[in-house]
């Protein structure tokens, strides 16, 4: 069975600095998708960034980028120029052959200090 | 487009009672998903619909749970004979086939079973 592990329950970053959130996963599939979702206090899960496993190039969305290491089954999220609005729970998620059946990690709570 | 809407936002019930939640997806979305999120955990997949057909159900979805999407638009999730272990946030998400698996989540219904 696929699993997703986020080893950092909490992280803190100074405003305007860079922070990296870690995620590892386990799967025997070769084709899959990986996601980072943000969940602010409003509770709505918001897609931050998405990576297709067959693409070697790391995905980037403005201040958010990933470091996807397929062989190591690692998928970290880098947030550059952190802003107060980035404070939230961040969840790493895996989707294999079953569409829409996302497997989430336990999340990392990110605090941003002014 | 007002996004995915869930009602009610909060529900408090006594053990043994039945509860029903509603989800209104984004209007042109033909896929709809239900997830459950307990405290300190990431969301867990429960079930998903493509139009009105329920295509996949998780083993987490016991016989006390039933989900419907009668006209391929809104969906309901009913829990019969609620138990304290059912206390969680129930999240709904929707997507459109061909949207590269991008799920849009609602803000959830927080269920507390006393």
mmCIF file of C-alpha atoms in Angstrom, chain A residues 12-112:
data_model
loop_
_atom_site.group_PDB
_atom_site.id
_atom_site.type_symbol
_atom_site.label_atom_id
_atom_site.label_comp_id
_atom_site.label_asym_id
_atom_site.label_seq_id
_atom_site.Cartn_x
_atom_site.Cartn_y
_atom_site.Cartn_z
ATOM 1 C CA UNK A 12 8.761 28.086 11.563
ATOM 2 C CA UNK A 13 10.193 30.674 9.194
ATOM 3 C CA UNK A 14 10.941 34.366 9.341
ATOM 4 C CA UNK A 15 9.007 36.563 6.960
ATOM 5 C CA UNK A 16 10.843 36.970 3.612
ATOM 6 C CA UNK A 17 13.032 33.929 4.304
ATOM 7 C CA UNK A 18 12.962 30.516 2.631
ATOM 8 C CA UNK A 19 11.674 27.302 4.159
ATOM 9 C CA UNK A 20 11.622 23.712 2.942
ATOM 10 C CA UNK A 21 8.988 21.180 3.956
ATOM 11 C CA UNK A 22 9.845 17.490 3.616
ATOM 12 C CA UNK A 23 7.790 14.641 2.254
ATOM 13 C CA UNK A 24 8.633 11.046 1.444
ATOM 14 C CA UNK A 25 6.378 8.414 -0.022
ATOM 15 C CA UNK A 26 6.355 4.741 -0.738
ATOM 16 C CA UNK A 27 4.926 3.144 -3.856
ATOM 17 C CA UNK A 28 5.614 0.393 -6.328
ATOM 18 C CA UNK A 29 3.919 2.261 -9.172
ATOM 19 C CA UNK A 30 5.918 4.060 -11.823
ATOM 20 C CA UNK A 31 3.288 6.565 -12.917
ATOM 21 C CA UNK A 32 1.652 8.779 -10.334
ATOM 22 C CA UNK A 33 1.049 12.358 -9.231
ATOM 23 C CA UNK A 34 2.279 14.229 -6.197
ATOM 24 C CA UNK A 35 0.713 17.319 -4.682
ATOM 25 C CA UNK A 36 1.189 19.884 -1.975
ATOM 26 C CA UNK A 37 -1.990 21.280 -0.461
ATOM 27 C CA UNK A 38 -2.329 24.196 1.922
ATOM 28 C CA UNK A 39 -5.034 24.229 4.605
ATOM 29 C CA UNK A 40 -5.439 27.597 6.337
ATOM 30 C CA UNK A 41 -7.671 28.061 9.408
ATOM 31 C CA UNK A 42 -10.625 28.423 7.029
ATOM 32 C CA UNK A 43 -10.167 24.641 6.538
ATOM 33 C CA UNK A 44 -10.413 24.734 2.753
ATOM 34 C CA UNK A 45 -7.725 22.646 1.093
ATOM 35 C CA UNK A 46 -5.980 24.687 -1.572
ATOM 36 C CA UNK A 47 -3.746 23.136 -4.212
ATOM 37 C CA UNK A 48 -0.286 24.699 -4.076
ATOM 38 C CA UNK A 49 1.633 22.683 -6.615
ATOM 39 C CA UNK A 50 1.434 19.445 -8.605
ATOM 40 C CA UNK A 51 4.103 17.139 -10.029
ATOM 41 C CA UNK A 52 3.716 14.301 -12.541
ATOM 42 C CA UNK A 53 6.123 11.483 -11.805
ATOM 43 C CA UNK A 54 7.083 11.021 -15.447
ATOM 44 C CA UNK A 55 8.340 14.595 -15.645
ATOM 45 C CA UNK A 56 11.903 15.046 -14.472
ATOM 46 C CA UNK A 57 11.610 18.805 -14.332
ATOM 47 C CA UNK A 58 10.640 20.135 -10.921
ATOM 48 C CA UNK A 59 7.323 21.988 -10.826
ATOM 49 C CA UNK A 60 7.298 25.675 -9.942
ATOM 50 C CA UNK A 61 4.445 28.042 -9.097
ATOM 51 C CA UNK A 62 5.635 31.554 -8.335
ATOM 52 C CA UNK A 63 7.276 31.424 -4.877
ATOM 53 C CA UNK A 64 6.617 27.696 -4.516
ATOM 54 C CA UNK A 65 8.838 25.023 -6.003
ATOM 55 C CA UNK A 66 9.455 21.346 -5.412
ATOM 56 C CA UNK A 67 12.490 19.115 -5.311
ATOM 57 C CA UNK A 68 11.279 15.822 -6.748
ATOM 58 C CA UNK A 69 13.693 12.924 -6.331
ATOM 59 C CA UNK A 70 11.917 9.923 -7.861
ATOM 60 C CA UNK A 71 14.550 7.323 -6.995
ATOM 61 C CA UNK A 72 14.644 8.480 -3.390
ATOM 62 C CA UNK A 73 10.836 8.867 -3.322
ATOM 63 C CA UNK A 74 11.215 12.340 -1.941
ATOM 64 C CA UNK A 75 9.066 15.379 -2.731
ATOM 65 C CA UNK A 76 9.957 18.507 -0.754
ATOM 66 C CA UNK A 77 8.308 21.928 -1.022
ATOM 67 C CA UNK A 78 10.346 25.111 -0.977
ATOM 68 C CA UNK A 79 8.638 28.384 -0.158
ATOM 69 C CA UNK A 80 10.685 31.442 -1.055
ATOM 70 C CA UNK A 81 10.165 34.962 0.266
ATOM 71 C CA UNK A 82 7.747 33.659 2.911
ATOM 72 C CA UNK A 83 4.722 35.813 3.626
ATOM 73 C CA UNK A 84 2.435 35.980 6.655
ATOM 74 C CA UNK A 85 -0.349 34.537 4.524
ATOM 75 C CA UNK A 86 1.679 31.370 3.975
ATOM 76 C CA UNK A 87 1.035 30.320 7.577
ATOM 77 C CA UNK A 88 -1.089 27.166 7.413
ATOM 78 C CA UNK A 89 -1.037 23.381 7.523
ATOM 79 C CA UNK A 90 0.693 21.917 4.490
ATOM 80 C CA UNK A 91 -0.161 18.439 3.300
ATOM 81 C CA UNK A 92 1.766 16.297 0.875
ATOM 82 C CA UNK A 93 -0.417 13.938 -1.166
ATOM 83 C CA UNK A 94 0.042 11.045 -3.560
ATOM 84 C CA UNK A 95 -2.285 9.858 -6.300
ATOM 85 C CA UNK A 96 -1.619 6.614 -8.098
ATOM 86 C CA UNK A 97 -3.834 4.649 -10.440
ATOM 87 C CA UNK A 98 -7.084 5.504 -8.679
ATOM 88 C CA UNK A 99 -8.193 8.935 -9.806
ATOM 89 C CA UNK A 100 -9.143 11.309 -7.044
ATOM 90 C CA UNK A 101 -8.080 8.848 -4.362
ATOM 91 C CA UNK A 102 -5.426 11.002 -2.773
ATOM 92 C CA UNK A 103 -3.282 9.637 0.032
ATOM 93 C CA UNK A 104 -2.286 12.435 2.376
ATOM 94 C CA UNK A 105 0.487 12.775 4.895
ATOM 95 C CA UNK A 106 -0.204 14.002 8.416
ATOM 96 C CA UNK A 107 0.740 17.538 7.584
ATOM 97 C CA UNK A 108 3.260 20.172 8.641
ATOM 98 C CA UNK A 109 2.123 23.262 10.498
ATOM 99 C CA UNK A 110 3.995 26.270 9.146
ATOM 100 C CA UNK A 111 4.295 29.437 11.213
ATOM 101 C CA UNK A 112 5.602 32.674 9.694
#
